[in-house]
mmCIF file of C-alpha atoms and ligand atoms in Angstrom:
data_model
loop_
_atom_site.group_PDB
_atom_site.id
_atom_site.type_symbol
_atom_site.label_atom_id
_atom_site.label_comp_id
_atom_site.label_asym_id
_atom_site.label_seq_id
_atom_site.Cartn_x
_atom_site.Cartn_y
_atom_site.Cartn_z
ATOM 1 C CA MET H 9 3.624 -20.900 -0.165
ATOM 2 C CA SER H 10 5.605 -20.934 -3.639
ATOM 3 C CA GLN H 11 9.152 -19.843 -3.073
ATOM 4 C CA CYS H 12 9.551 -16.516 -3.639
ATOM 5 C CA GLU H 13 12.789 -14.582 -4.750
ATOM 6 C CA ARG H 14 14.749 -12.330 -2.312
ATOM 7 C CA THR H 15 13.770 -8.730 -3.204
ATOM 8 C CA SER H 16 17.310 -6.579 -2.867
ATOM 9 C CA TRP H 17 16.541 -4.053 -0.309
ATOM 10 C CA GLU H 18 17.142 -0.825 -2.306
ATOM 11 C CA PHE H 19 15.152 2.342 -2.213
ATOM 12 C CA PRO H 20 13.834 2.322 -5.463
ATOM 13 C CA ALA H 21 14.139 5.856 -7.827
ATOM 14 C CA LEU H 22 10.912 7.105 -9.076
ATOM 15 C CA PRO H 23 10.777 5.888 -12.776
ATOM 16 C CA TYR H 24 10.007 9.396 -14.269
ATOM 17 C CA ALA H 25 10.384 13.369 -13.157
ATOM 18 C CA TYR H 26 8.606 14.808 -9.967
ATOM 19 C CA ASN H 27 6.844 16.971 -12.493
ATOM 20 C CA ALA H 28 5.798 13.853 -15.053
ATOM 21 C CA LEU H 29 2.083 13.537 -13.627
ATOM 22 C CA GLU H 30 1.604 17.381 -13.657
ATOM 23 C CA PRO H 31 -0.979 18.801 -13.750
ATOM 24 C CA TYR H 32 -2.935 15.230 -12.293
ATOM 25 C CA ILE H 33 -0.331 15.518 -9.504
ATOM 26 C CA ASP H 34 1.902 17.935 -8.587
ATOM 27 C CA ALA H 35 5.373 17.804 -8.384
ATOM 28 C CA GLN H 36 5.949 19.070 -5.189
ATOM 29 C CA THR H 37 3.323 16.410 -3.771
ATOM 30 C CA MET H 38 5.299 13.838 -5.965
ATOM 31 C CA GLU H 39 8.973 14.917 -4.512
ATOM 32 C CA ILE H 40 7.554 15.180 -0.820
ATOM 33 C CA HIS H 41 5.879 11.870 -1.235
ATOM 34 C CA HIS H 42 8.548 9.887 -2.971
ATOM 35 C CA THR H 43 12.111 11.377 -0.755
ATOM 36 C CA LYS H 44 10.289 11.374 2.637
ATOM 37 C CA HIS H 45 6.968 9.122 2.930
ATOM 38 C CA HIS H 46 8.479 6.604 0.808
ATOM 39 C CA ARG H 47 11.806 6.999 2.053
ATOM 40 C CA ALA H 48 10.536 6.910 5.708
ATOM 41 C CA TYR H 49 8.633 3.550 5.075
ATOM 42 C CA PHE H 50 11.665 1.710 3.257
ATOM 43 C CA ASP H 51 14.258 2.953 6.004
ATOM 44 C CA LYS H 52 12.016 2.052 9.061
ATOM 45 C CA PHE H 53 11.115 -1.424 7.455
ATOM 46 C CA TYR H 54 14.423 -2.058 6.653
ATOM 47 C CA ALA H 55 15.739 -1.018 9.917
ATOM 48 C CA ALA H 56 13.108 -3.830 11.279
ATOM 49 C CA ILE H 57 14.641 -6.728 9.275
ATOM 50 C CA GLN H 58 18.258 -6.126 8.857
ATOM 51 C CA GLY H 59 19.947 -8.743 10.951
ATOM 52 C CA THR H 60 16.662 -10.997 11.348
ATOM 53 C CA GLU H 61 15.599 -14.010 9.141
ATOM 54 C CA LEU H 62 13.258 -11.715 7.026
ATOM 55 C CA GLU H 63 16.144 -10.373 5.770
ATOM 56 C CA SER H 64 16.450 -12.949 2.907
ATOM 57 C CA LEU H 65 12.432 -13.243 2.136
ATOM 58 C CA CYS H 66 10.693 -11.593 -0.509
ATOM 59 C CA MET H 67 7.848 -9.035 0.776
ATOM 60 C CA LYS H 68 5.006 -11.823 -0.790
ATOM 61 C CA HIS H 69 6.374 -14.184 2.060
ATOM 62 C CA ILE H 70 6.468 -11.655 4.488
ATOM 63 C CA PHE H 71 3.288 -10.424 4.151
ATOM 64 C CA SER H 72 1.544 -13.719 4.052
ATOM 65 C CA MET H 73 2.715 -14.300 7.849
ATOM 66 C CA VAL H 74 2.396 -10.415 8.534
ATOM 67 C CA SER H 75 -0.065 -11.030 11.256
ATOM 68 C CA THR H 76 2.895 -13.084 13.282
ATOM 69 C CA LEU H 77 5.429 -10.255 13.062
ATOM 70 C CA PRO H 78 5.857 -6.839 14.640
ATOM 71 C CA LEU H 79 3.757 -4.277 13.998
ATOM 72 C CA ALA H 80 6.651 -2.005 12.412
ATOM 73 C CA VAL H 81 7.249 -4.862 9.587
ATOM 74 C CA ARG H 82 3.756 -4.515 8.531
ATOM 75 C CA ASN H 83 3.501 -0.494 8.775
ATOM 76 C CA ASN H 84 6.664 0.093 7.179
ATOM 77 C CA GLY H 85 6.734 -3.003 4.801
ATOM 78 C CA GLY H 86 3.711 -2.037 3.103
ATOM 79 C CA GLY H 87 4.418 1.612 2.988
ATOM 80 C CA PHE H 88 7.559 0.366 0.949
ATOM 81 C CA PHE H 89 5.794 -1.857 -1.110
ATOM 82 C CA ASN H 90 2.648 -0.085 -2.010
ATOM 83 C CA HIS H 91 4.354 3.058 -2.980
ATOM 84 C CA LYS H 92 6.528 0.908 -5.128
ATOM 85 C CA LEU H 93 3.657 -0.412 -6.980
ATOM 86 C CA PHE H 94 2.328 2.703 -6.661
ATOM 87 C CA TRP H 95 4.902 4.778 -8.437
ATOM 88 C CA LYS H 96 4.834 1.796 -11.192
ATOM 89 C CA VAL H 97 1.293 1.688 -12.094
ATOM 90 C CA MET H 98 1.544 5.316 -13.095
ATOM 91 C CA GLY H 99 3.248 7.651 -15.481
ATOM 92 C CA PRO H 100 3.331 10.380 -17.816
ATOM 93 C CA ASN H 101 1.058 9.653 -21.190
ATOM 94 C CA GLY H 102 -1.379 7.432 -19.323
ATOM 95 C CA GLY H 103 -5.018 7.280 -19.083
ATOM 96 C CA GLY H 104 -7.248 5.744 -21.517
ATOM 97 C CA GLU H 105 -8.485 2.460 -21.092
ATOM 98 C CA PRO H 106 -6.710 -0.918 -20.901
ATOM 99 C CA GLN H 107 -6.643 -3.290 -23.905
ATOM 100 C CA GLY H 108 -6.611 -7.284 -24.351
ATOM 101 C CA ALA H 109 -7.004 -9.613 -22.044
ATOM 102 C CA LEU H 110 -6.957 -7.445 -19.057
ATOM 103 C CA ALA H 111 -9.858 -5.626 -20.788
ATOM 104 C CA GLU H 112 -11.847 -8.895 -21.316
ATOM 105 C CA ALA H 113 -10.864 -9.690 -17.597
ATOM 106 C CA ILE H 114 -12.293 -6.384 -16.362
ATOM 107 C CA ASN H 115 -15.405 -6.683 -18.245
ATOM 108 C CA GLN H 116 -16.159 -10.301 -17.085
ATOM 109 C CA SER H 117 -15.588 -9.151 -13.831
ATOM 110 C CA PHE H 118 -17.559 -5.732 -13.507
ATOM 111 C CA GLY H 119 -19.543 -6.145 -16.779
ATOM 112 C CA SER H 120 -17.866 -2.753 -18.464
ATOM 113 C CA PHE H 121 -14.826 -0.770 -17.748
ATOM 114 C CA GLU H 122 -17.337 2.216 -16.490
ATOM 115 C CA LYS H 123 -18.926 -0.102 -13.988
ATOM 116 C CA PHE H 124 -15.518 -1.178 -12.729
ATOM 117 C CA LYS H 125 -14.224 2.465 -12.644
ATOM 118 C CA THR H 126 -17.267 3.789 -10.491
ATOM 119 C CA LEU H 127 -16.209 0.634 -7.819
ATOM 120 C CA PHE H 128 -12.903 1.596 -7.414
ATOM 121 C CA ASN H 129 -13.719 5.342 -6.954
ATOM 122 C CA GLU H 130 -16.245 4.185 -4.589
ATOM 123 C CA ALA H 131 -13.549 2.027 -2.913
ATOM 124 C CA ALA H 132 -11.337 5.113 -2.866
ATOM 125 C CA ALA H 133 -13.872 7.598 -1.567
ATOM 126 C CA ASN H 134 -15.171 5.426 1.293
ATOM 127 C CA ARG H 135 -11.964 4.406 2.440
ATOM 128 C CA PHE H 136 -12.222 6.273 5.972
ATOM 129 C CA GLY H 137 -9.031 8.040 7.187
ATOM 130 C CA SER H 138 -5.811 6.657 5.156
ATOM 131 C CA GLY H 139 -5.610 3.785 3.489
ATOM 132 C CA TRP H 140 -5.576 2.534 -0.474
ATOM 133 C CA ALA H 141 -7.893 1.456 -3.248
ATOM 134 C CA TRP H 142 -7.002 -1.671 -5.505
ATOM 135 C CA LEU H 143 -7.435 -3.541 -8.350
ATOM 136 C CA ILE H 144 -6.671 -7.255 -7.525
ATOM 137 C CA VAL H 145 -6.154 -10.787 -9.194
ATOM 138 C CA LYS H 146 -8.057 -13.184 -6.758
ATOM 139 C CA GLU H 147 -6.895 -16.887 -6.440
ATOM 140 C CA ASP H 148 -9.775 -18.228 -8.784
ATOM 141 C CA GLY H 149 -8.283 -15.645 -11.415
ATOM 142 C CA SER H 150 -11.296 -13.358 -11.042
ATOM 143 C CA LEU H 151 -10.397 -9.362 -10.423
ATOM 144 C CA ALA H 152 -12.033 -7.721 -7.379
ATOM 145 C CA VAL H 153 -11.891 -3.853 -6.065
ATOM 146 C CA THR H 154 -11.055 -3.831 -2.715
ATOM 147 C CA SER H 155 -9.709 -1.264 -0.457
ATOM 148 C CA THR H 156 -7.284 -1.752 2.977
ATOM 149 C CA ALA H 157 -6.704 0.732 6.044
ATOM 150 C CA ASN H 158 -3.239 2.531 6.857
ATOM 151 C CA GLN H 159 -0.450 0.708 4.875
ATOM 152 C CA ASP H 160 -1.963 -2.627 4.219
ATOM 153 C CA ASN H 161 -2.673 -4.645 1.086
ATOM 154 C CA PRO H 162 -4.156 -7.463 -0.228
ATOM 155 C CA LEU H 163 -1.206 -9.394 0.110
ATOM 156 C CA MET H 164 -1.392 -9.704 4.219
ATOM 157 C CA ASP H 165 -2.478 -12.400 5.839
ATOM 158 C CA ILE H 166 -4.555 -10.190 7.594
ATOM 159 C CA ALA H 167 -6.519 -8.502 4.773
ATOM 160 C CA GLU H 168 -10.255 -9.065 4.397
ATOM 161 C CA VAL H 169 -10.233 -9.987 0.746
ATOM 162 C CA LYS H 170 -6.875 -11.424 -0.323
ATOM 163 C CA GLY H 171 -5.072 -11.069 -3.981
ATOM 164 C CA PHE H 172 -2.369 -10.167 -6.102
ATOM 165 C CA PRO H 173 -2.707 -5.868 -6.420
ATOM 166 C CA ILE H 174 -2.179 -5.097 -10.092
ATOM 167 C CA LEU H 175 -3.305 -1.500 -9.724
ATOM 168 C CA ALA H 176 -3.044 0.511 -6.616
ATOM 169 C CA LEU H 177 -4.308 4.074 -5.650
ATOM 170 C CA ASP H 178 -3.001 6.204 -2.339
ATOM 171 C CA VAL H 179 -5.819 7.814 -0.583
ATOM 172 C CA TRP H 180 -3.783 9.132 2.493
ATOM 173 C CA GLU H 181 -4.142 13.043 2.890
ATOM 174 C CA HIS H 182 -0.237 13.140 2.185
ATOM 175 C CA ALA H 183 -0.873 12.176 -1.375
ATOM 176 C CA TYR H 184 -3.329 14.765 -2.527
ATOM 177 C CA TYR H 185 -3.868 17.450 0.266
ATOM 178 C CA LEU H 186 -1.415 20.219 -1.309
ATOM 179 C CA LYS H 187 -3.322 20.306 -4.492
ATOM 180 C CA TYR H 188 -6.541 18.645 -3.707
ATOM 181 C CA GLN H 189 -6.869 19.718 0.020
ATOM 182 C CA ASN H 190 -10.056 17.663 1.264
ATOM 183 C CA ARG H 191 -11.315 16.706 -2.289
ATOM 184 C CA ARG H 192 -10.087 13.591 -2.509
ATOM 185 C CA PRO H 193 -12.984 12.662 -4.990
ATOM 186 C CA GLU H 194 -11.153 15.460 -7.283
ATOM 187 C CA TYR H 195 -7.935 13.627 -6.899
ATOM 188 C CA VAL H 196 -9.710 10.067 -7.321
ATOM 189 C CA SER H 197 -11.227 11.511 -10.777
ATOM 190 C CA ALA H 198 -7.710 12.641 -11.651
ATOM 191 C CA PHE H 199 -5.864 9.631 -11.582
ATOM 192 C CA TRP H 200 -7.054 8.034 -14.585
ATOM 193 C CA ASN H 201 -5.330 10.334 -16.461
ATOM 194 C CA VAL H 202 -2.102 9.059 -15.255
ATOM 195 C CA VAL H 203 -2.673 5.167 -14.865
ATOM 196 C CA ASN H 204 -0.196 3.426 -17.198
ATOM 197 C CA TRP H 205 -2.130 0.440 -18.242
ATOM 198 C CA SER H 206 0.643 -1.556 -19.491
ATOM 199 C CA ALA H 207 2.193 -1.336 -16.319
ATOM 200 C CA VAL H 208 -0.964 -2.909 -15.199
ATOM 201 C CA THR H 209 -1.562 -5.204 -17.919
ATOM 202 C CA GLU H 210 2.111 -6.453 -16.968
ATOM 203 C CA ARG H 211 0.834 -7.439 -13.487
ATOM 204 C CA PHE H 212 -1.946 -8.794 -14.847
ATOM 205 C CA GLU H 213 -0.195 -11.364 -16.843
ATOM 206 C CA LYS H 214 2.520 -11.916 -13.678
ATOM 207 C CA ALA H 215 -0.565 -12.933 -11.489
ATOM 208 C CA SER H 216 -2.278 -15.288 -14.172
ATOM 209 C CA GLN H 217 1.290 -16.865 -14.764
HETATM 210 MN MN1 MN U 12 1.712 7.594 0.311
#
């Protein structure tokens, strides 16, 4: 696999205020999610790699051989990476539709933006238990909607469908229970109002480089 730069092992700040995604995702959920859940994944991941050869590798490299590593690396490394991506692809003043090359790729792979959304909503709703829904760029450059269990992700060698994730949605109950309780589909539908399509487009461009 290609070389990738070492990631700095720092817990990332949320790129906006805890209440920035209101009313779609409430401030209390965001604060607990970031300072407790995400923080715990980061701390446990770092504890698992500190002083080992993994410390000098980037996440992509670690995920590419995660099946050979301790389960703590898979679960907490996934939790660390997935949430960092999740925060980035949301933001205040989000929503709408992607433009340009990403919009074209979505039309080409799914037929239309609405059809893509339907597939993504289904992936998020049908993920049994805890996990994530993804929009990924596959090796052949096409887009696909997938979902993974727990804190797995499409960069991992154990993923059923592999690819470079450009949009992520956390469907663990901790991501929505305070506001939506058992109504996961309402949370998924609210999510579209906070998607930061410029961030998703940047990742799409990064994937095709
Ligand atoms: Mn989460």
